Every structure is written in structure tokens, then in C-alpha cells.
mmCIF file of C-alpha atoms in Angstrom:
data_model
loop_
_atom_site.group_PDB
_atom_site.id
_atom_site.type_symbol
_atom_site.label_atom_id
_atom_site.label_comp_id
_atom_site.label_asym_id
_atom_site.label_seq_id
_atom_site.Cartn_x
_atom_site.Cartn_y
_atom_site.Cartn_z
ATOM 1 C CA UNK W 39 -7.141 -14.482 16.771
ATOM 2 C CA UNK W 40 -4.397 -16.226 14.412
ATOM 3 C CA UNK W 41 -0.862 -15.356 14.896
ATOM 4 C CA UNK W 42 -0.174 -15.587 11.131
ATOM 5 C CA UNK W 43 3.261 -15.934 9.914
ATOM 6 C CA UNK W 44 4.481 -13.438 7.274
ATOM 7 C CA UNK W 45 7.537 -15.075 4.800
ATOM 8 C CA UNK W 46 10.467 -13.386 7.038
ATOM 9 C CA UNK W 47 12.042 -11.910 3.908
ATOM 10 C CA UNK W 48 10.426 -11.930 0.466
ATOM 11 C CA UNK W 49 12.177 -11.839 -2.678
ATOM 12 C CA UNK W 50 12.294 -8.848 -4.580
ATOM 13 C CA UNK W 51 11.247 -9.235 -8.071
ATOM 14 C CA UNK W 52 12.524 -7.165 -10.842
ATOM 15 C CA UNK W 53 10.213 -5.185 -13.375
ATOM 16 C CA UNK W 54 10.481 -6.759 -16.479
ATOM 17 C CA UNK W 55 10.075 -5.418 -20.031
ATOM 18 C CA UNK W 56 6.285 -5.902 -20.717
ATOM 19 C CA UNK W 57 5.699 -3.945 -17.158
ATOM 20 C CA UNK W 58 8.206 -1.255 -18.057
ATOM 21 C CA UNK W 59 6.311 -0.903 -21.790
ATOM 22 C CA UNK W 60 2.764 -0.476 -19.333
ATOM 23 C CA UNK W 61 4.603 1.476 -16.978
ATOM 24 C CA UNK W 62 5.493 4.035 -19.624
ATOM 25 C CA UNK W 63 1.898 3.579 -21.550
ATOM 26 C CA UNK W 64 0.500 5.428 -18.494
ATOM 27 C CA UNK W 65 3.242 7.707 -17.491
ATOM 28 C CA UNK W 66 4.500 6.116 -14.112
ATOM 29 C CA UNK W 67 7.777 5.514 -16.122
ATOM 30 C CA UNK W 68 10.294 8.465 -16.243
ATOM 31 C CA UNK W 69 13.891 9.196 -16.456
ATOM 32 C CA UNK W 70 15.162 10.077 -13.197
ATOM 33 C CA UNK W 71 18.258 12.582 -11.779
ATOM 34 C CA UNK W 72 19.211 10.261 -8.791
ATOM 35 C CA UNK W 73 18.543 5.778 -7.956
ATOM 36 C CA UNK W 74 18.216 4.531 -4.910
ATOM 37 C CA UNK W 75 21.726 3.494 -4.674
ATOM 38 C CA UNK W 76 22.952 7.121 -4.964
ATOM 39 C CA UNK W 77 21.254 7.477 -1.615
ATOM 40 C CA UNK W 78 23.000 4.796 -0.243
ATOM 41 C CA UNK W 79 26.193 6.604 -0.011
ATOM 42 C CA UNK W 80 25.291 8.264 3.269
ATOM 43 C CA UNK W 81 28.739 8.946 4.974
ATOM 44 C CA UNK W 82 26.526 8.314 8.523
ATOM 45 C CA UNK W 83 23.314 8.667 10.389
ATOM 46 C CA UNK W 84 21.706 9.329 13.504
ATOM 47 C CA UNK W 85 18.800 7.641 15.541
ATOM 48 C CA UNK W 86 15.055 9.295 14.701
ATOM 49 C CA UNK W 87 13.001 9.907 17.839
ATOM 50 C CA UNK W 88 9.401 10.504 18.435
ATOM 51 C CA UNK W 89 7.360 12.581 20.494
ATOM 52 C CA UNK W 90 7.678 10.462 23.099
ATOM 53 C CA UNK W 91 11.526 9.642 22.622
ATOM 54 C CA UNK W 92 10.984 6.498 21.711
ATOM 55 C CA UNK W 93 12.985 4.513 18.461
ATOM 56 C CA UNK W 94 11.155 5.065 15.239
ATOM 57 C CA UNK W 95 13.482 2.644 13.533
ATOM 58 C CA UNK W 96 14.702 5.471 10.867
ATOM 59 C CA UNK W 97 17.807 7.344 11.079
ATOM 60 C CA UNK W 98 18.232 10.389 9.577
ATOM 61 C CA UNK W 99 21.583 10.358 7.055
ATOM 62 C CA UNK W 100 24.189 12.686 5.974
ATOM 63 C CA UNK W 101 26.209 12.808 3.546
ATOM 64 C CA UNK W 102 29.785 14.419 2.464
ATOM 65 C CA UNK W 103 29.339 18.455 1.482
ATOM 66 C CA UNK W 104 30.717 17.608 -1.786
ATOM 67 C CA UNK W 105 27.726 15.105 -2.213
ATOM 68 C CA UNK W 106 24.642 16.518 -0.710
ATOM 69 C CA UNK W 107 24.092 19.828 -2.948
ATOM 70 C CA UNK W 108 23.961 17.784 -5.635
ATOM 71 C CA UNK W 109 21.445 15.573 -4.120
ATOM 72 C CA UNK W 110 19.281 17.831 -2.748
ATOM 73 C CA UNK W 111 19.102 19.319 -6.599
ATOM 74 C CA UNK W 112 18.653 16.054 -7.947
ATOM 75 C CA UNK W 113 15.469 15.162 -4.917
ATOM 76 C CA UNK W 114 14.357 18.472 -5.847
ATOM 77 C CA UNK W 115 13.404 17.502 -9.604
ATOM 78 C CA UNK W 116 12.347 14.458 -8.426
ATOM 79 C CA UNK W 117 9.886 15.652 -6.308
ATOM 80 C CA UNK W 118 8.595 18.138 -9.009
ATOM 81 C CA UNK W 119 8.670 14.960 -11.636
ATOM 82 C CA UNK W 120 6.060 13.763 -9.024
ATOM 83 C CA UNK W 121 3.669 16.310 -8.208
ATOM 84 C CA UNK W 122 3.403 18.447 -11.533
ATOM 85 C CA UNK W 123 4.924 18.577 -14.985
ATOM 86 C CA UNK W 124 8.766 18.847 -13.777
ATOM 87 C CA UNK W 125 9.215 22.582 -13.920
ATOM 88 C CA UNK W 126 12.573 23.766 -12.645
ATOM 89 C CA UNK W 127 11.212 27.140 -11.766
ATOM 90 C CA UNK W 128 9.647 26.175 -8.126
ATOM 91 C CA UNK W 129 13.266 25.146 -7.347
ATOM 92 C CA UNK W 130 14.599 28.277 -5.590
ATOM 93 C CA UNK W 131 11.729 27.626 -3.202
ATOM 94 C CA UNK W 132 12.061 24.182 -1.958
ATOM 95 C CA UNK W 133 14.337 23.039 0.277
ATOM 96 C CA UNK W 134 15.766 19.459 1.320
ATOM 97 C CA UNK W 135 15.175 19.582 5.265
ATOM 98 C CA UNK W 136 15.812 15.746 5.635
ATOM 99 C CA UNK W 137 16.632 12.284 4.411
ATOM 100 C CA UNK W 138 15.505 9.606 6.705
ATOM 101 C CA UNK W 139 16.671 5.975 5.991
ATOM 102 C CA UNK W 140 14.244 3.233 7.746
ATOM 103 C CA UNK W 141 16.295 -0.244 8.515
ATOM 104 C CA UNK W 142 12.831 -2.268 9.215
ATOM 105 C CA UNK W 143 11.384 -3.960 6.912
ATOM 106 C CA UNK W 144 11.571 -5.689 3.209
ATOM 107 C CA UNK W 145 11.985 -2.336 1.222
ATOM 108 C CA UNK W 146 14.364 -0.538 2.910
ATOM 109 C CA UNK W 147 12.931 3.047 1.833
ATOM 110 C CA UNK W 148 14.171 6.128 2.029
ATOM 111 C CA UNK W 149 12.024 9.182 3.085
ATOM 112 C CA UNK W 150 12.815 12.095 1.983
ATOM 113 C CA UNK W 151 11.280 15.370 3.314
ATOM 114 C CA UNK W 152 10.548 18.287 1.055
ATOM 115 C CA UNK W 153 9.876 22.298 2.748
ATOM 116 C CA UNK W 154 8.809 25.331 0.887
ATOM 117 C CA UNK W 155 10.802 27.725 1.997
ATOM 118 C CA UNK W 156 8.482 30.715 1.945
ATOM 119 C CA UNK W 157 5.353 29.245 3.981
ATOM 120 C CA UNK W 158 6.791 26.311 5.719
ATOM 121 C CA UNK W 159 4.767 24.052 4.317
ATOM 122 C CA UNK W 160 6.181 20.088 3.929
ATOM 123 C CA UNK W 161 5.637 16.935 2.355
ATOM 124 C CA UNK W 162 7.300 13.845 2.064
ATOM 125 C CA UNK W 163 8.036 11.397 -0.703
ATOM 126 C CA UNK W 164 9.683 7.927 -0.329
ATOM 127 C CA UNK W 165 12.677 6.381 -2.835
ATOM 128 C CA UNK W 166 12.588 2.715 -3.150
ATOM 129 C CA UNK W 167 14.227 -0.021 -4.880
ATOM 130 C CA UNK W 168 11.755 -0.945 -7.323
ATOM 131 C CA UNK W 169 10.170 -4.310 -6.437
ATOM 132 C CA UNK W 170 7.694 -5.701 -9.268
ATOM 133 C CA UNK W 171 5.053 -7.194 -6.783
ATOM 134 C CA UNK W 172 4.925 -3.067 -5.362
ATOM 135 C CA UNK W 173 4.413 -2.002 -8.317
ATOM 136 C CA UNK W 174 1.337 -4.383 -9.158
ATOM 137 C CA UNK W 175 0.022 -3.263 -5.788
ATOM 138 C CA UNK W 176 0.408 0.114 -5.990
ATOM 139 C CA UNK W 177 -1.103 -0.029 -9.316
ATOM 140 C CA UNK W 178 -4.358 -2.251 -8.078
ATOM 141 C CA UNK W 179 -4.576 0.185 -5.550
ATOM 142 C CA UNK W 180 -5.212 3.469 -7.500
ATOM 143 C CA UNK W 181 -7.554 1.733 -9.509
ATOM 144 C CA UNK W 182 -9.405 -0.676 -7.263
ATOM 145 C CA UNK W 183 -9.230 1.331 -3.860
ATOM 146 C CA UNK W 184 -11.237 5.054 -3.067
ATOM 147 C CA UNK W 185 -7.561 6.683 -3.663
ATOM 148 C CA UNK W 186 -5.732 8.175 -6.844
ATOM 149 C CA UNK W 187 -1.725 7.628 -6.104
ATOM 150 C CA UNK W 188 1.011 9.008 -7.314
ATOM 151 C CA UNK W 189 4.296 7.115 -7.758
ATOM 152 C CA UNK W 190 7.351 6.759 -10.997
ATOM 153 C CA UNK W 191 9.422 4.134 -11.534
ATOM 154 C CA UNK W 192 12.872 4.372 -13.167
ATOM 155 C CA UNK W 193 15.207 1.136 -14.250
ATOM 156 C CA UNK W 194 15.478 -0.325 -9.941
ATOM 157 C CA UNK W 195 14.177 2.976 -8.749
ATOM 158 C CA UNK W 196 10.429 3.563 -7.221
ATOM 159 C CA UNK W 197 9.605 6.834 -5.963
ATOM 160 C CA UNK W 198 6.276 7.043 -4.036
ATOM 161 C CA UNK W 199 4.084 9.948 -2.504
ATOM 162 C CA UNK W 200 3.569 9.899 1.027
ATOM 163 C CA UNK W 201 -0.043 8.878 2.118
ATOM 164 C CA UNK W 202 -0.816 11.077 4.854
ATOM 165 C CA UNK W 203 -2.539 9.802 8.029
ATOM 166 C CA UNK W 204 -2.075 8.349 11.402
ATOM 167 C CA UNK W 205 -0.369 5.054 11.655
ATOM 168 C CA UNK W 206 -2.844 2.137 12.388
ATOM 169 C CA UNK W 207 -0.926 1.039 15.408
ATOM 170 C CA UNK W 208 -1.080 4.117 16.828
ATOM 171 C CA UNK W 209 -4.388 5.397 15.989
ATOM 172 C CA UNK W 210 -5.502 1.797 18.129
ATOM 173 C CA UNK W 211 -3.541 2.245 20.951
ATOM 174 C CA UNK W 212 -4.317 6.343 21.946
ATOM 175 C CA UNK W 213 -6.837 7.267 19.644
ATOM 176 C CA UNK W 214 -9.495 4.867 19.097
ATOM 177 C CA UNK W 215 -10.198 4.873 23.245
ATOM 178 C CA UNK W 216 -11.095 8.428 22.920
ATOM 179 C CA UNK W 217 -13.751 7.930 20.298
ATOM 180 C CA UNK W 218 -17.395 8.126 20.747
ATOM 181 C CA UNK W 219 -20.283 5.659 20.320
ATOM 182 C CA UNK W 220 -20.875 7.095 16.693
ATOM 183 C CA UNK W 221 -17.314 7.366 15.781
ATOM 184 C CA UNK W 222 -16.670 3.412 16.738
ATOM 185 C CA UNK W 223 -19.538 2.121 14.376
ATOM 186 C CA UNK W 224 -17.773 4.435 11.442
ATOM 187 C CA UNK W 225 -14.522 2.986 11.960
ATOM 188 C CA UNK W 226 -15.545 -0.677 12.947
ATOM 189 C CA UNK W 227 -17.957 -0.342 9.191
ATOM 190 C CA UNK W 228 -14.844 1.160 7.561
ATOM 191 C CA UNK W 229 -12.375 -1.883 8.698
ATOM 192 C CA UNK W 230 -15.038 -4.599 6.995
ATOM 193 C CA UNK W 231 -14.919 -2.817 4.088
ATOM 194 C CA UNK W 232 -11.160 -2.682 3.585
ATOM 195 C CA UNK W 233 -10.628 -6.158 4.836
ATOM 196 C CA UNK W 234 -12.793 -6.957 1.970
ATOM 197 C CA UNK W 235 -11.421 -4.761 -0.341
ATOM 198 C CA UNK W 236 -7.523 -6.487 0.910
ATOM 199 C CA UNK W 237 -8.759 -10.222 0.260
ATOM 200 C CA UNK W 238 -10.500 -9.309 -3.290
ATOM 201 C CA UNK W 239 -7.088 -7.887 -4.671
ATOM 202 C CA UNK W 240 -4.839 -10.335 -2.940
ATOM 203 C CA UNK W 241 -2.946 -7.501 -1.212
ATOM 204 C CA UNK W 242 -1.555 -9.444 1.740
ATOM 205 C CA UNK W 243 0.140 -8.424 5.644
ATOM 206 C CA UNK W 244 -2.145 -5.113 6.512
ATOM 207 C CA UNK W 245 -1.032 -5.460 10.118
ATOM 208 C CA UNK W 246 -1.778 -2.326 11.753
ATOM 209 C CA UNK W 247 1.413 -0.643 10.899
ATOM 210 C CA UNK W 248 0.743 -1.137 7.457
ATOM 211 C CA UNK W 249 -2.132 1.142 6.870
ATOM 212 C CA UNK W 250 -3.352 4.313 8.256
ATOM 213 C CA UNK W 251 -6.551 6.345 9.744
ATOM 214 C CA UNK W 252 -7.287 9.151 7.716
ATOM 215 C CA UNK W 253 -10.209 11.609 9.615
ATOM 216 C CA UNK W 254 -11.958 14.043 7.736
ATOM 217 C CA UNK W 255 -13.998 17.011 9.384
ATOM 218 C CA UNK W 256 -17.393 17.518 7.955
ATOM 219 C CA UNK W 257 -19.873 19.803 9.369
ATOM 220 C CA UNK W 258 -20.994 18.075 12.396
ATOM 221 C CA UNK W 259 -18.791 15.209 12.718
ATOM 222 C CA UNK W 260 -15.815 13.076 11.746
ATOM 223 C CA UNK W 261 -15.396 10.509 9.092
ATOM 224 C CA UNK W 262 -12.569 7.938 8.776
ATOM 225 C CA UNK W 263 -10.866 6.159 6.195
ATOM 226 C CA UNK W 264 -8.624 3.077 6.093
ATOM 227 C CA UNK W 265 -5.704 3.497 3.586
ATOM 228 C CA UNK W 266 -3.246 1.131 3.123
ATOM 229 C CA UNK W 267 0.488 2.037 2.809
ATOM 230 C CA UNK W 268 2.644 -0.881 2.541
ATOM 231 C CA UNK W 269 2.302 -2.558 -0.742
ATOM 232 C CA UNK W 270 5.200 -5.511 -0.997
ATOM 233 C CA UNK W 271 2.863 -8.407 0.016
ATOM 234 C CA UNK W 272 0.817 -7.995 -3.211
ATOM 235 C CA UNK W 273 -0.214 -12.012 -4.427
ATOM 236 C CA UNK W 274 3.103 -13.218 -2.432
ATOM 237 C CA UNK W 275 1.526 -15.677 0.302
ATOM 238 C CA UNK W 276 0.131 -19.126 0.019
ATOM 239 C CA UNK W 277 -2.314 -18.600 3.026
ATOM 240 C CA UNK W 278 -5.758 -16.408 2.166
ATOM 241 C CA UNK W 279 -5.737 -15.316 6.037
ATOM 242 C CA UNK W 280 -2.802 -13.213 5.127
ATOM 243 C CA UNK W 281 -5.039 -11.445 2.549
ATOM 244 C CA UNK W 282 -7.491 -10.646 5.555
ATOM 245 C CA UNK W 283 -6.546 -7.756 7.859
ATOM 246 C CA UNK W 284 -8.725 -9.752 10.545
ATOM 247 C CA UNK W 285 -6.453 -12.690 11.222
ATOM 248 C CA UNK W 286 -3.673 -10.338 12.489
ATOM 249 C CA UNK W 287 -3.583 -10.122 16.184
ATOM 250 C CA UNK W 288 -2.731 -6.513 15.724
ATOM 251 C CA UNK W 289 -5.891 -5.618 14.699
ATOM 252 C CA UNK W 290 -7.842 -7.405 17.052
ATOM 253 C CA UNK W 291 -8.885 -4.445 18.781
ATOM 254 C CA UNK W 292 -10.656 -3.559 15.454
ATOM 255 C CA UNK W 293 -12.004 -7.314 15.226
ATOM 256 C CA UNK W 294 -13.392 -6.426 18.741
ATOM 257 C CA UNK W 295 -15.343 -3.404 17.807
ATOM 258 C CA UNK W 296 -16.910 -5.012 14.810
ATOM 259 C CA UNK W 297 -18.101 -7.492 16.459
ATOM 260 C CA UNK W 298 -19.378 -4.803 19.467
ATOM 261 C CA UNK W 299 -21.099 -2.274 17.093
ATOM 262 C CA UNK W 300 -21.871 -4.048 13.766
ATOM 263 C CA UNK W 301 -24.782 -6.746 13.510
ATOM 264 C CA UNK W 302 -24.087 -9.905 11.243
ATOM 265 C CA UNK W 303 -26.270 -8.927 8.643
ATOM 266 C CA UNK W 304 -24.747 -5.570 8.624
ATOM 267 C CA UNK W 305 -21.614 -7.042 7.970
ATOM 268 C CA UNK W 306 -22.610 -9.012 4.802
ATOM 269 C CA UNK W 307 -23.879 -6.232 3.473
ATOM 270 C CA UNK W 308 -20.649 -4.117 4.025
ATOM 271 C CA UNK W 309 -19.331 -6.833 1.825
ATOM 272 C CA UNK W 310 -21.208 -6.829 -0.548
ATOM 273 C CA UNK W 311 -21.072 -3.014 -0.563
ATOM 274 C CA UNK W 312 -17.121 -3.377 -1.449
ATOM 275 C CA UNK W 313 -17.617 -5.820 -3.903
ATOM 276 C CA UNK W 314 -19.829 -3.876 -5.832
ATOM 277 C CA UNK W 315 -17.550 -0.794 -5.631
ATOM 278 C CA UNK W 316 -14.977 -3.012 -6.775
ATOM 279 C CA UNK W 317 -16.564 -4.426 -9.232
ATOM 280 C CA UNK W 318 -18.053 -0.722 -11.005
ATOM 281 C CA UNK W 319 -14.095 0.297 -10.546
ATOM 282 C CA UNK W 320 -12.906 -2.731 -12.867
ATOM 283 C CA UNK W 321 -15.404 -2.093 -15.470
ATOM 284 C CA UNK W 322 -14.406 1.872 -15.730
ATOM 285 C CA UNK W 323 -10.478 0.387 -16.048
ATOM 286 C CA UNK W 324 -11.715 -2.445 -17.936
ATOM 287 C CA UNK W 325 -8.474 -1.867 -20.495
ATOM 288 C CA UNK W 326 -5.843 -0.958 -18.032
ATOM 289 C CA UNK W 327 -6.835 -3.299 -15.293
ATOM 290 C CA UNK W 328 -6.463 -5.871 -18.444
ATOM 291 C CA UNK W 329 -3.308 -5.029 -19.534
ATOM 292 C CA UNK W 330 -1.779 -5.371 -15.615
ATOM 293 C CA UNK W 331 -3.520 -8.361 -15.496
ATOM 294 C CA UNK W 332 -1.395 -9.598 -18.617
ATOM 295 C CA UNK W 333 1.682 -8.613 -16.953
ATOM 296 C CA UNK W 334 0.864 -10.052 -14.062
ATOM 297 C CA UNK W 335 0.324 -13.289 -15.848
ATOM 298 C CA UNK W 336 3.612 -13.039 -17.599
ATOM 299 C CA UNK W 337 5.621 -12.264 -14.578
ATOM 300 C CA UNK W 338 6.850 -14.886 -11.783
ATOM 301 C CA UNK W 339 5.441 -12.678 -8.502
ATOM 302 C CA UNK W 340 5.498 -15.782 -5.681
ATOM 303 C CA UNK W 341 6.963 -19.769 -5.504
ATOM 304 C CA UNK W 342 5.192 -22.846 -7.171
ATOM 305 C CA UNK W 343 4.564 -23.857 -3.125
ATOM 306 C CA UNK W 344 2.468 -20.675 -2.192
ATOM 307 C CA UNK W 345 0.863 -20.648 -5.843
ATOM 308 C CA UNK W 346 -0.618 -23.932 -5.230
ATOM 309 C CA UNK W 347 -1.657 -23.460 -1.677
ATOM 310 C CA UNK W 348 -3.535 -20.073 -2.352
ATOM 311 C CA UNK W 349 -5.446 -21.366 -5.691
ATOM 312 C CA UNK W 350 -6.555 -24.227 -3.371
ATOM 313 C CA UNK W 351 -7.611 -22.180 -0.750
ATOM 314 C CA UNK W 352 -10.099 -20.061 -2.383
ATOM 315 C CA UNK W 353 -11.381 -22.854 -4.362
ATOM 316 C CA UNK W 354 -12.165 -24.272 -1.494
ATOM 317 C CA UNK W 355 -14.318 -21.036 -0.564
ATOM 318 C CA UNK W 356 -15.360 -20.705 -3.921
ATOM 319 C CA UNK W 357 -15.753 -24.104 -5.712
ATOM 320 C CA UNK W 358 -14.770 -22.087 -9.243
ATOM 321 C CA UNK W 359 -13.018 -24.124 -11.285
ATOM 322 C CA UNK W 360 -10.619 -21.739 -12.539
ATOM 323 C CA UNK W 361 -9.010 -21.118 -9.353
ATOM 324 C CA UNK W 362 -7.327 -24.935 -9.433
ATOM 325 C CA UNK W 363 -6.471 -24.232 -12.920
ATOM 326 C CA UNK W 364 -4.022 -21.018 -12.160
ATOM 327 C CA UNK W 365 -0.812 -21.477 -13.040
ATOM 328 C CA UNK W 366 0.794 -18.219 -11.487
ATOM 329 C CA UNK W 367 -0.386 -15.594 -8.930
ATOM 330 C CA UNK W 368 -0.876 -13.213 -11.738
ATOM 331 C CA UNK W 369 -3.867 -15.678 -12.624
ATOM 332 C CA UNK W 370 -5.403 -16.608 -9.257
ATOM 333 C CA UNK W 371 -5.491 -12.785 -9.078
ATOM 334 C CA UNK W 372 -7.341 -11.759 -12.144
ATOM 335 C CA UNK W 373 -9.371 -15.205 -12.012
ATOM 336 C CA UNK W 374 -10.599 -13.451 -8.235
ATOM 337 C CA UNK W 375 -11.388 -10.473 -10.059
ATOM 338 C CA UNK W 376 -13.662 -12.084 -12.352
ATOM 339 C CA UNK W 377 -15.222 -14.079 -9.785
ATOM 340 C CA UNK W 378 -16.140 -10.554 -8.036
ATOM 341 C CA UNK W 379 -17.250 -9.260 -11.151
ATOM 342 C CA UNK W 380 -19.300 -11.904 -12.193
ATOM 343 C CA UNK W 381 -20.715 -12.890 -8.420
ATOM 344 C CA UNK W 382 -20.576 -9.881 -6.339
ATOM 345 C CA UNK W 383 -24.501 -9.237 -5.650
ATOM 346 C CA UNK W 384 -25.015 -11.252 -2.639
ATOM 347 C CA UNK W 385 -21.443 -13.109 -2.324
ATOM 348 C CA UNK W 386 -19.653 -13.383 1.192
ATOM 349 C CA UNK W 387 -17.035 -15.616 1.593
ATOM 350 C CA UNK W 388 -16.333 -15.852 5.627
ATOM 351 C CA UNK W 389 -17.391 -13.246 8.469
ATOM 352 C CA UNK W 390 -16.194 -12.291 11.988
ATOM 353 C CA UNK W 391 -17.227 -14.853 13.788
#
């Protein structure tokens, strides 16, 4: 198992004009009450503990009285920008219980917790600075991956909807134990088909904190998803390991069970599964997937260094041509897309062995 090195703090890139005029083409851009800055202004903050007491590396903030009513009104429209049509009306029902500040990490979000008052009910939603090479991932990921997302961006402000589910790490450590036969084969088929799914879009570091386990109850059993939540290390890296959840030593539990409950030739066709749901998911975006790719291909997302290193790398696994001809990420990116769309019946580029 590779201990792969992750670039210990990655630029942020800012969201240029062509992005902003796509942005607003599909309604993710909005004008906003409240920027990430305004949240900033936290007059102090207190240590968040778990269950378990232990450090969850957010702090919850507070701010001056003078301050906070009219930042709990302006999260409050926020929130209903997000999740309907922005109607002031469900207002007198919600309530701010908390905003959480997390210190770990490139982003720096804040998390922002949102109660309705007359059932108790909660939700979360995140406030960002807006980062262009999140906003390409998030984008690839509502239309590449199984999962519709929600998110608006306003000038340097991203505000994203909390994807429910239990944190990879932890799901490993106390959960995954306690799973039968049946339930290990699901999960250890699910993990091949997300690593896949991470190298094809180039959406890079899905260490086990960055994605969660999402179990649904049918009938007579449970079924579990692999969702990714952390979306700053889209087409960043030079190495194509990053790109593949199996390198990381914190999924090597998961590596383990693959290659405990899943046969080789199960595997490869796992792949090839993926790739072929990819590949049906680009041709019913076919336009919009385009019109990313074009401001991907405009936009500088990574260094000349790691460019050259990654376009090199999957030529190497490829032998396309185009690959060595890239001249930005945004390229290498939609030159792997084509490459999927054009090769994907019977195409596996590496296994777990």
C-alpha cells in the first residue's frame, strides 16, 4: 500500500468569467445575503466534541448579539435559496441552532446547522470560499456520479448541501467489522466501482475521510453506497495514484476485502460496469458536460510540473496520443473522457493486485 503524498496546501483558484456565465446558464449562480467573510467575524469559539469526547477539529463560533440576528436571517434565506425557490414564508419556522467553523483542511468551511422549529427536524449546509477546481468537481460529480447535488456560488462564496452519511474512516474502523458475509461483497463491489468512477474524472485524495457510506434498507437487506464529499483535489495532482482511492493506506482495509470477496474477473467487469455508466451519463449531458469542459480548458486548475507528469502518466496506460498533447488539466480531463467514451466496452487500466 503507497503512502501517497497529497500537495500540503493547494492553491485556490478563482472562478473566472466564462465559469460564472455557465454557472448562471444553469442556475448554481445567485445573489447571496451573507460571503464567507461575514462569517469570519466570529467574536470566539469553542472546541466540538464527539460521542466519544474526542476532538472533531470544528469549533462551534459566536458572534456579538448585535451581529448574529442578522446572520441567522441572512443563513436563513440562504438555506431556502438552496433547497426551494427562496420563499421567505418558511422563515418563522427555521431556526439557526449552530455555526461550526472546521480549522482542518484546504477549504476552511463553515457548517452551518439549520432546525425546524415545529418537528425538530435538521439539516446542514456548508459556506465556502469559492475555489474554481470545487466547483469543476462538484459539477462532474452531479453529472458523472449516481447523485444529483445541490450547491450556489456567489462572487468568492460557495454554499454546498450536506451529503448525508457515515464518514469513511469511521464506517472502517466500527462498522465494517460488524458486517456480514453478504454485506462485505456489496461494499468491497461498491469501492471498485467508485475507485473507477474517481480515476475516470480525475477527482483526486478520496482518503477515507473524504467520502462517506450511505446504507439503504430494502426489504430484506442493506445496500451501500460510496459518495464522495470532498471535492478540492479535482485535476490538481501530477500522480494518477492520487486519482485512485486504492493507493491510500487509509483504505486499505477496503483494498483487503476486495481482494477477500471479489474474484479478478469480477473486478474487470465492475470496471467496465462504471465505465459504461459513465459513459451513457456523458452522452445524456453531452452539451453541459461540453461547455465545463470548455471552461475547464480555458481556466489554469494545476502547475505546468503536475500537468506534464499526469498527461504522461496515463499515456503511458493508455498509449492515446492526445494525452501527450494536453496542454492544461482541463484537457487531460476531457481528453480521459473521450477515451472512456470511445473505449469503455472491455477497457481496464490496472487492478488490485
Amino acid at each position: 500500500m503507497d503512502d501517497l503524498k497529497i500537495s500540503k496546501k493547494k492553491p485556490s483558484y478563482p472562478i473566472n468569467s466564462q465559469l460564472h456565465k455557465y454557472l448562471q446558464e444553469y442556475n448554481r449562480n445567485i445573489r447571496l445575503p451573507i460571503f464567507y467573510e461575514d462569517l469570519l467575524r466570529f467574536q470566539g469559539a469553542v472546541v466540538v466534541y464527539d460521542k466519544n469526547d474526542e476532538d472533531t477539529l470544528w469549533v462551534r463560533v459566536y458572534y456579538n448579539e448585535f451581529e448574529r440576528a442578522e446572520i441567522d436571517l441572512s443563513l436563513k434565506r440562504v438555506y431556502s435559496n438552496l433547497i426551494s425557490d427562496g420563499n421567505e414564508t418558511i422563515f418563522k419556522y427555521l431556526n439557526i441552532d449552530a455555526i461550526d467553523f472546521c480549522t482542518f483542511g484546504n477549504s476552511k468551511p463553515f457548517r452551518v446547522k439549520v432546525r425546524n422549529i415545529l418537528n425538530d427536524n435538521y439539516t446542514y449546509f456548508y459556506v465556502k470560499k469559492a475555489d474554481a477546481s470545487r466547483v469543476y468537481g462538484l459539477e462532474l460529480e452531479h453529472m458523472l456520479s449516481p447523485y444529483n447535488l445541490n450547491f450556489l456560488v456567489y462572487k468568492d462564496t460557495l454554499i454546498e448541501e450536506h451529503i448525508a452519511g457515515i464518514p469513511g474512516d469511521e464506517f472502517i474502523k466500527t462498522m465494517l467489522p460488524e458486517c456480514n458475509a453478504s454485506e462485505k461483497s456489496q461494499i468491497a463491489k461498491e469501492f471498485v466501482k467508485f475507485n473507477e468512477r474517481c480515476m475516470i474524472r480525475l477527482l483526486g485524495d478520496m482518503r477515507s475521510y473524504n467520502y462517506v457510506i450511505v446504507p439503504t434498507h430494502d426489504f430484506d437487506h442493506v445496500v451501500f453506497k460510496i459518495r464522495a464529499i470532498d471535492f478540492d483535489q479535482q485535476s490538481y495532482e501530477g500522480k494518477l495514484k492520487i486519482y485512485r482511492p486504492q493507493f491510500f493506506k487509509e483504505n486499505f482495509k477496503m483494498v483487503e476485502l476486495v481482494r477477500e470477496k471479489i474474484q479478478k474477473e469480477s473486478v474487470d467487469q465492475y470496471k467496465i460496469e462504471e465505465r459504461s455508466i459513465v459513459a451513457r451519463r456523458m452522452i445524456s449531458y453531452q452539451d453541459r458536460i461540453g461547455e465545463l469542459l470548455d471552461c475547464m480548458q480555458s481556466d489554469t486548475l494545476s502547475s505546468p510540473r503536475y500537468i506534464d507528469m499526469l498527461k504522461e502518466e496515463i499515456y503511458q496506460y493508455t498509449l492515446d496520443k492526445a494525452f501527450r498533447e494536453s496542454t492544461n488539466m482541463g484537457e487531460v480531463l476531457k481528453n480521459a473522457l473521450d477515451f472512456v467514451k470511445r473505449n469503455y466496452q472491455g477497457i481496464s487500466m490496472n487492478n488490485f493486485s
